[in-house]
Coordinates of N, CA and C in Angstrom, one line a residue:
I1 N -14.5 -8.0 1.2 CA -13.3 -7.3 1.7 C -12.6 -6.5 0.6
L2 N -12.2 -5.3 0.9 CA -11.6 -4.5 -0.1 C -10.4 -5.1 -0.7
G3 N -9.6 -5.9 0.0 CA -8.4 -6.6 -0.5 C -8.7 -7.3 -1.7
L4 N -9.8 -8.0 -1.9 CA -10.1 -8.7 -3.1 C -10.3 -7.8 -4.3
S5 N -10.8 -6.6 -4.1 CA -11.0 -5.7 -5.2 C -9.6 -5.3 -5.8
V6 N -8.5 -5.4 -5.0 CA -7.2 -5.1 -5.6 C -6.9 -6.0 -6.7
F7 N -7.4 -7.2 -6.7 CA -7.2 -8.2 -7.7 C -8.4 -8.3 -8.6
N8 N -9.3 -7.3 -8.6 CA -10.4 -7.3 -9.5 C -11.3 -8.6 -9.4
G9 N -11.4 -9.2 -8.2 CA -12.2 -10.4 -8.1 C -11.6 -11.7 -8.6
L10 N -10.3 -11.7 -8.9 CA -9.6 -12.8 -9.5 C -9.0 -13.7 -8.4
E11 N -9.7 -13.9 -7.3 CA -9.2 -14.6 -6.2 C -8.6 -16.0 -6.5
E12 N -9.4 -16.8 -7.4 CA -9.0 -18.1 -7.7 C -7.7 -18.1 -8.5
L13 N -7.5 -17.1 -9.4 CA -6.3 -17.0 -10.2 C -5.1 -16.7 -9.2
V14 N -5.3 -15.8 -8.3 CA -4.3 -15.4 -7.4 C -3.9 -16.6 -6.5
K15 N -4.9 -17.4 -6.0 CA -4.6 -18.5 -5.2 C -3.8 -19.6 -6.0
S16 N -4.0 -19.7 -7.3 CA -3.3 -20.7 -8.1 C -1.8 -20.3 -8.3
L17 N -1.5 -19.0 -8.1 CA -0.1 -18.5 -8.4 C 0.7 -18.4 -7.1
Y18 N 0.1 -18.4 -6.0 CA 0.9 -18.1 -4.8 C 0.7 -19.2 -3.7
A19 N 1.7 -19.4 -2.9 CA 1.6 -20.4 -1.9 C 0.6 -20.1 -0.8
V20 N 0.5 -18.9 -0.5 CA -0.5 -18.4 0.5 C -1.2 -17.2 0.0
F21 N -2.5 -17.2 0.2 CA -3.3 -16.0 -0.2 C -4.4 -15.8 0.8
Y22 N -4.5 -14.7 1.5 CA -5.6 -14.3 2.4 C -6.3 -13.2 1.8
P23 N -7.6 -13.1 1.9 CA -8.3 -12.0 1.3 C -7.9 -10.6 1.9
D24 N -7.2 -10.5 3.0 CA -6.8 -9.2 3.4 C -5.3 -9.0 3.0
I25 N -5.0 -9.5 1.8 CA -3.7 -9.2 1.1 C -2.5 -9.7 1.9
A26 N -2.4 -10.9 2.1 CA -1.1 -11.6 2.6 C -0.7 -12.5 1.5
I27 N 0.5 -12.2 0.9 CA 1.0 -13.0 -0.2 C 2.4 -13.5 0.0
S28 N 2.6 -14.8 -0.2 CA 3.9 -15.4 -0.2 C 4.1 -16.0 -1.5
A29 N 5.0 -15.5 -2.3 CA 5.3 -16.1 -3.6 C 6.0 -17.5 -3.5
T30 N 5.5 -18.4 -4.3 CA 6.2 -19.7 -4.4 C 7.4 -19.5 -5.2
E31 N 8.3 -20.5 -5.1 CA 9.6 -20.4 -5.8 C 9.3 -20.3 -7.3
G32 N 10.0 -19.3 -7.9 CA 9.8 -19.1 -9.4 C 8.7 -18.2 -9.7
K33 N 7.9 -17.8 -8.8 CA 6.7 -16.9 -9.0 C 7.0 -15.5 -8.5
T34 N 6.3 -14.5 -9.1 CA 6.5 -13.2 -8.7 C 5.1 -12.5 -8.5
F35 N 5.1 -11.4 -7.9 CA 3.8 -10.6 -7.8 C 4.1 -9.2 -8.2
D36 N 3.1 -8.5 -8.7 CA 3.2 -7.1 -9.0 C 2.0 -6.4 -8.4
I37 N 2.2 -5.7 -7.3 CA 1.1 -5.0 -6.6 C 1.5 -3.5 -6.8
T38 N 0.9 -2.9 -7.8 CA 1.2 -1.5 -8.2 C -0.1 -0.7 -8.4
N39 N 0.0 0.6 -8.0 CA -1.1 1.5 -8.2 C -2.4 1.1 -7.5
N40 N -2.3 0.7 -6.3 CA -3.5 0.3 -5.5 C -3.8 1.2 -4.3
F41 N -5.1 1.5 -4.1 CA -5.5 2.1 -2.8 C -5.8 1.0 -1.9
I42 N -5.1 0.8 -0.8 CA -5.3 -0.3 0.1 C -5.6 0.4 1.4
Y43 N -6.9 0.4 1.8 CA -7.3 1.2 3.0 C -8.5 0.6 3.7
R44 N -8.5 0.9 5.0 CA -9.5 0.6 6.0 C -9.8 -0.9 6.0
N45 N -8.7 -1.7 6.1 CA -8.8 -3.2 6.3 C -8.4 -3.5 7.7
G46 N -8.8 -4.7 8.2 CA -8.4 -5.2 9.5 C -9.2 -4.6 10.6
N47 N -8.8 -4.9 11.8 CA -9.4 -4.3 13.1 C -8.5 -4.4 14.2
S48 N -8.8 -3.8 15.3 CA -7.8 -3.8 16.4 C -7.9 -4.9 17.4
T49 N -8.8 -5.8 17.1 CA -9.0 -6.9 18.1 C -8.5 -8.3 17.6
T50 N -8.7 -8.6 16.3 CA -8.4 -10.0 15.8 C -7.5 -10.0 14.6
A51 N -7.4 -8.9 13.9 CA -6.6 -8.9 12.6 C -5.1 -9.0 12.8
T52 N -4.5 -9.9 12.0 CA -3.0 -10.0 12.0 C -2.5 -9.4 10.8
V53 N -3.3 -9.1 9.8 CA -2.9 -8.3 8.6 C -3.9 -7.2 8.4
G54 N -3.3 -6.0 8.3 CA -4.1 -4.8 8.0 C -4.1 -4.4 6.6
G55 N -3.1 -3.7 6.1 CA -2.9 -3.3 4.7 C -2.4 -4.5 3.9
A56 N -1.1 -4.8 4.0 CA -0.6 -5.9 3.2 C 0.5 -6.6 4.0
S57 N 0.6 -7.9 3.8 CA 1.7 -8.7 4.3 C 2.3 -9.4 3.1
I58 N 3.5 -9.0 2.7 CA 4.1 -9.6 1.5 C 5.4 -10.3 1.8
A59 N 5.6 -11.4 1.1 CA 6.9 -12.2 1.3 C 7.4 -12.6 -0.1
P60 N 8.1 -11.6 -0.7 CA 8.7 -12.0 -2.0 C 9.9 -12.9 -1.8
M61 N 10.2 -13.7 -2.8 CA 11.4 -14.6 -2.7 C 12.6 -13.7 -2.9
V62 N 13.6 -14.0 -2.2 CA 14.9 -13.3 -2.3 C 15.4 -13.3 -3.7
G63 N 15.7 -12.1 -4.2 CA 16.2 -12.0 -5.6 C 15.1 -12.0 -6.7
S64 N 13.8 -12.1 -6.3 CA 12.7 -12.2 -7.3 C 12.5 -10.8 -7.9
A65 N 11.7 -10.8 -9.0 CA 11.3 -9.6 -9.7 C 10.0 -9.1 -9.2
S66 N 9.6 -9.5 -8.0 CA 8.3 -9.0 -7.4 C 8.3 -7.5 -7.2
V67 N 7.1 -6.9 -7.3 CA 7.0 -5.4 -7.2 C 5.9 -5.1 -6.2
F68 N 6.2 -4.1 -5.3 CA 5.2 -3.5 -4.5 C 5.5 -2.0 -4.6
A69 N 4.8 -1.3 -5.5 CA 5.2 0.1 -5.7 C 4.0 1.0 -6.1
F70 N 4.1 2.3 -5.8 CA 3.1 3.3 -6.1 C 1.7 2.9 -5.5
N71 N 1.7 2.4 -4.3 CA 0.5 2.1 -3.6 C 0.2 3.1 -2.5
T72 N -1.1 3.4 -2.2 CA -1.5 4.2 -1.1 C -2.1 3.3 0.0
V73 N -1.4 3.1 1.1 CA -1.8 2.1 2.1 C -2.1 3.0 3.3
V74 N -3.3 3.1 3.7 CA -3.7 4.1 4.7 C -4.9 3.6 5.5
D75 N -4.9 3.9 6.8 CA -6.0 3.7 7.7 C -6.4 2.2 7.9
N76 N -5.4 1.3 7.8 CA -5.5 -0.1 8.1 C -5.1 -0.4 9.5
Q77 N -5.6 -1.5 10.1 CA -5.2 -1.8 11.5 C -5.1 -3.2 11.8
I78 N -4.3 -3.5 12.8 CA -4.2 -4.9 13.3 C -4.3 -4.9 14.8
Q79 N -4.4 -6.1 15.4 CA -4.4 -6.2 16.9 C -3.0 -5.9 17.4
N80 N -2.9 -5.9 18.7 CA -1.6 -5.6 19.4 C -0.6 -6.6 18.9
S81 N 0.6 -6.1 18.4 CA 1.7 -6.9 17.9 C 3.0 -6.1 18.0
G82 N 4.0 -6.7 18.4 CA 5.3 -6.1 18.4 C 6.1 -6.3 17.1
A83 N 5.6 -7.2 16.2 CA 6.4 -7.5 15.0 C 5.7 -7.2 13.7
L84 N 4.4 -7.4 13.7 CA 3.6 -7.2 12.4 C 3.3 -5.8 12.3
A85 N 2.8 -5.4 11.1 CA 2.5 -4.0 10.9 C 1.0 -3.8 10.5
G86 N 0.5 -2.7 10.9 CA -0.9 -2.3 10.4 C -0.9 -1.9 8.9
G87 N 0.2 -1.4 8.4 CA 0.3 -1.0 7.0 C 0.8 -2.1 6.2
V88 N 2.2 -2.2 6.1 CA 2.8 -3.2 5.3 C 3.9 -4.0 6.1
F89 N 3.7 -5.3 6.2 CA 4.7 -6.1 6.8 C 5.4 -6.8 5.6
C90 N 6.7 -6.6 5.6 CA 7.5 -7.2 4.5 C 8.9 -7.6 5.1
D91 N 9.2 -8.8 5.2 CA 10.4 -9.3 5.9 C 11.4 -9.9 5.0
T92 N 11.6 -9.4 3.8 CA 12.6 -10.0 2.9 C 13.8 -9.0 2.8
S93 N 14.9 -9.3 3.3 CA 16.1 -8.4 3.2 C 16.4 -8.1 1.8
G94 N 16.7 -6.9 1.5 CA 17.1 -6.5 0.1 C 15.9 -6.1 -0.8
F95 N 14.7 -6.4 -0.4 CA 13.5 -6.0 -1.2 C 13.2 -4.6 -1.0
A96 N 13.0 -3.9 -2.1 CA 12.7 -2.4 -2.1 C 11.3 -2.2 -2.6
A97 N 10.5 -1.7 -1.7 CA 9.1 -1.3 -2.1 C 9.0 0.2 -2.2
G98 N 9.3 0.7 -3.4 CA 9.4 2.1 -3.6 C 8.2 2.9 -4.0
N99 N 8.2 4.2 -3.7 CA 7.2 5.1 -4.2 C 5.8 4.9 -3.6
N100 N 5.8 4.4 -2.4 CA 4.5 4.2 -1.7 C 4.1 5.2 -0.7
L101 N 2.9 5.4 -0.5 CA 2.4 6.2 0.7 C 1.9 5.2 1.7
V102 N 2.5 5.1 2.8 CA 2.1 4.1 3.9 C 1.9 5.0 5.1
V103 N 0.7 5.4 5.4 CA 0.4 6.4 6.4 C -0.8 6.1 7.2
R104 N -0.8 6.6 8.4 CA -1.9 6.5 9.4 C -2.5 5.1 9.5
N105 N -1.6 4.2 9.6 CA -2.1 2.8 9.9 C -1.9 2.6 11.4
Y106 N -2.6 1.5 11.9 CA -2.7 1.4 13.4 C -2.3 0.0 13.8
V107 N -1.7 -0.1 15.0 CA -1.5 -1.3 15.8 C -2.2 -1.1 17.1
N108 N -3.2 -1.9 17.4 CA -4.0 -1.8 18.6 C -4.5 -0.3 18.8
S109 N -5.1 0.2 17.7 CA -5.6 1.6 17.6 C -4.6 2.7 17.8
D110 N -3.4 2.4 17.7 CA -2.3 3.5 17.9 C -1.5 3.7 16.6
P111 N -1.6 4.9 16.0 CA -0.9 5.2 14.8 C 0.6 5.5 15.1
N112 N 0.9 5.7 16.3 CA 2.3 6.1 16.7 C 3.2 5.0 17.1
R113 N 2.7 3.7 17.0 CA 3.5 2.6 17.3 C 4.6 2.5 16.3
V114 N 5.8 2.1 16.6 CA 6.9 2.0 15.7 C 6.6 1.1 14.5
N115 N 5.8 0.1 14.7 CA 5.4 -0.8 13.6 C 4.0 -0.6 13.1
A116 N 3.4 0.6 13.3 CA 2.1 0.8 12.8 C 2.0 0.9 11.3
N117 N 3.0 1.4 10.7 CA 3.0 1.6 9.2 C 3.8 0.5 8.5
T118 N 5.0 0.2 8.9 CA 5.8 -0.8 8.3 C 6.6 -1.6 9.3
S119 N 6.9 -2.8 9.0 CA 7.8 -3.6 9.8 C 8.4 -4.7 8.9
G120 N 9.6 -5.2 9.4 CA 10.3 -6.2 8.6 C 11.6 -5.6 8.1
L121 N 12.2 -6.3 7.2 CA 13.5 -6.0 6.6 C 13.4 -5.3 5.3
C122 N 12.3 -5.1 4.7 CA 12.2 -4.4 3.4 C 12.5 -3.0 3.5
A123 N 13.0 -2.4 2.4 CA 13.2 -0.9 2.4 C 12.0 -0.3 1.6
F124 N 11.8 1.0 1.9 CA 10.7 1.8 1.3 C 11.3 3.1 0.7
P125 N 12.1 3.0 -0.3 CA 12.8 4.2 -0.9 C 11.7 5.1 -1.6
S126 N 11.9 6.4 -1.5 CA 11.1 7.4 -2.1 C 9.6 7.2 -1.6
S127 N 9.4 6.6 -0.5 CA 8.1 6.5 0.1 C 7.9 7.4 1.3
T128 N 6.6 7.7 1.5 CA 6.3 8.5 2.7 C 5.7 7.4 3.7
V129 N 6.3 7.3 4.8 CA 5.9 6.4 5.9 C 5.7 7.3 7.1
A130 N 4.4 7.5 7.5 CA 4.1 8.5 8.6 C 2.9 8.1 9.4
A131 N 2.8 8.6 10.6 CA 1.7 8.3 11.5 C 0.5 9.1 11.2
N132 N 0.6 10.1 10.4 CA -0.5 11.0 10.1 C -0.5 11.3 8.6
V133 N -1.6 12.0 8.1 CA -1.7 12.3 6.7 C -1.5 13.8 6.5
M134 N -1.0 14.5 7.5 CA -0.7 15.9 7.3 C 0.2 16.2 6.1
G135 N -0.2 17.2 5.3 CA 0.6 17.6 4.2 C 0.3 16.8 2.9
L136 N -0.3 15.7 3.0 CA -0.6 14.8 1.9 C -1.8 15.3 1.0
A137 N -2.6 16.1 1.6 CA -3.8 16.7 0.9 C -4.6 15.7 0.1
F138 N -5.1 14.7 0.8 CA -6.0 13.7 0.2 C -7.4 14.4 0.1
V139 N -8.1 14.0 -0.9 CA -9.5 14.6 -1.2 C -10.4 14.4 0.0
R140 N -10.5 13.2 0.6 CA -11.5 13.0 1.7 C -11.0 11.8 2.5
P141 N -10.0 12.1 3.4 CA -9.4 11.0 4.2 C -10.2 10.6 5.5
D142 N -11.1 11.5 5.9 CA -11.6 11.3 7.2 C -13.1 11.0 7.3
D143 N -13.8 11.1 6.2 CA -15.3 10.9 6.1 C -15.6 10.0 4.9
N144 N -16.6 9.2 5.1 CA -17.2 8.4 4.1 C -18.0 9.2 3.1
P145 N -17.8 9.1 1.8 CA -17.0 8.2 1.1 C -15.5 8.6 1.1
Y146 N -14.6 7.7 1.5 CA -13.2 8.0 1.6 C -12.6 8.2 0.2
D147 N -11.7 9.1 0.1 CA -11.0 9.3 -1.2 C -9.6 9.8 -0.9
Y148 N -8.7 8.9 -1.3 CA -7.2 9.2 -1.1 C -6.5 9.6 -2.3
H149 N -7.2 10.2 -3.3 CA -6.6 10.9 -4.4 C -5.9 12.2 -3.9
L150 N -4.9 12.7 -4.6 CA -4.2 13.9 -4.2 C -4.8 15.1 -4.7
L151 N -4.7 16.2 -3.8 CA -5.1 17.5 -4.2 C -3.9 18.4 -4.5
A152 N -4.1 19.5 -5.1 CA -2.9 20.4 -5.3 C -2.3 20.7 -4.0
G153 N -1.0 20.8 -4.0 CA -0.2 21.2 -2.8 C 0.2 19.9 -2.0
S154 N -0.2 18.7 -2.4 CA 0.2 17.5 -1.7 C 1.7 17.4 -1.6
S155 N 2.2 17.0 -0.5 CA 3.7 16.7 -0.3 C 4.1 15.5 -1.1
A156 N 3.2 14.7 -1.7 CA 3.5 13.5 -2.5 C 3.8 13.8 -3.9
I157 N 3.4 15.0 -4.4 CA 3.5 15.4 -5.8 C 5.0 15.5 -6.1
D158 N 5.4 14.9 -7.3 CA 6.8 15.0 -7.8 C 7.8 14.4 -6.9
Q159 N 7.5 13.5 -6.0 CA 8.5 13.0 -5.1 C 9.0 11.6 -5.3
A160 N 8.5 10.9 -6.4 CA 8.9 9.5 -6.7 C 10.3 9.6 -7.4
T161 N 11.3 9.3 -6.6 CA 12.7 9.4 -7.1 C 13.3 8.0 -7.4
T162 N 12.6 7.0 -6.9 CA 13.1 5.6 -7.1 C 12.7 5.2 -8.6
Q163 N 13.7 4.8 -9.4 CA 13.4 4.5 -10.8 C 12.3 3.4 -10.9
S164 N 11.5 3.6 -11.9 CA 10.3 2.7 -12.1 C 9.9 2.8 -13.6
T165 N 9.4 1.7 -14.1 CA 8.8 1.7 -15.5 C 7.3 2.0 -15.5
V166 N 6.7 2.3 -14.3 CA 5.3 2.6 -14.2 C 5.0 3.9 -14.9
T167 N 4.1 3.8 -15.9 CA 3.8 5.0 -16.7 C 2.3 5.6 -16.5
V168 N 1.5 4.9 -15.7 CA 0.2 5.3 -15.4 C -0.1 5.2 -13.9
D169 N -1.2 5.8 -13.5 CA -1.6 5.7 -12.1 C -2.8 4.7 -12.0
A170 N -3.4 4.6 -10.8 CA -4.5 3.8 -10.6 C -5.7 4.1 -11.5
D171 N -5.8 5.3 -11.9 CA -7.0 5.8 -12.7 C -6.6 5.7 -14.2
G172 N -5.4 5.3 -14.6 CA -5.0 5.3 -16.0 C -4.4 6.6 -16.4
D173 N -4.2 7.6 -15.5 CA -3.6 8.9 -15.9 C -2.1 8.7 -16.1
A174 N -1.6 9.4 -17.0 CA -0.1 9.3 -17.3 C 0.7 9.7 -16.2
R175 N 1.8 9.0 -15.9 CA 2.9 9.4 -15.0 C 4.1 9.8 -15.8
P176 N 4.8 10.9 -15.5 CA 4.4 12.0 -14.6 C 3.5 13.0 -15.3
Q177 N 2.9 13.8 -14.4 CA 2.1 15.0 -14.9 C 2.9 16.2 -14.7
G178 N 3.9 16.2 -13.8 CA 4.8 17.3 -13.5 C 6.2 17.0 -13.7
A179 N 7.1 17.5 -12.9 CA 8.5 17.3 -13.1 C 9.0 15.9 -12.9
Q180 N 8.3 15.2 -11.9 CA 8.6 13.8 -11.6 C 7.3 13.1 -11.3
K181 N 7.3 11.8 -11.2 CA 6.1 11.0 -10.8 C 5.8 11.3 -9.3
D182 N 4.5 11.2 -9.0 CA 4.0 11.3 -7.6 C 4.1 10.0 -6.9
I183 N 4.3 10.0 -5.6 CA 4.3 8.7 -4.9 C 2.9 8.4 -4.5
G184 N 2.6 7.1 -4.4 CA 1.3 6.6 -4.1 C 0.5 6.2 -5.3
A185 N -0.7 5.8 -5.1 CA -1.5 5.2 -6.3 C -2.0 6.3 -7.2
D186 N -2.1 7.6 -6.8 CA -2.6 8.6 -7.6 C -1.6 9.6 -8.1
E187 N -1.6 9.9 -9.4 CA -0.8 11.0 -10.0 C -1.7 12.2 -10.1
Y188 N -1.3 13.2 -9.3 CA -2.1 14.4 -9.3 C -2.2 15.0 -10.7
K189 N -3.4 15.2 -11.2 CA -3.6 15.8 -12.5 C -4.3 17.2 -12.4
P190 N -3.4 18.2 -12.7 CA -4.0 19.6 -12.6 C -5.2 19.9 -13.4

């Protein structure tokens, strides 16, 4: 499952740090523990018939230093649900998951459901949360091999306005390349 590649195959280490770990990225931090999920492409996980987690389900402790930032969460799906999200479910009031692209995720095969991309009490400052990928100019979002890196003209370029200490993207390219950092896992490199 792609979710394991986010942790570079270190499932046992992750399991030892968190109270709950599912290979499709459902994480609940134990008291005193934090997580840092940054610069990841989280895509095409779950299904419309049995999955309860599509992209990510995170539960940071209130007031923790956990981070969910600069991720591209796209084309994930879950079964029919009125509460969970196909993209990111995060139900911790006051937690800010900034500078993410959370787009075109599905609940019961529908990207237009109110909870298709996000649900819960977390905020997504400086993030794009949308039912489609129009304007994002991904390299290859609709055909295999999928590639969610940014092309010139993407609406995600220079849009990360939530402060962050992140200085590189998923490929190790420096952030920013332009006037400001780009949102999502990729920093467009001209």
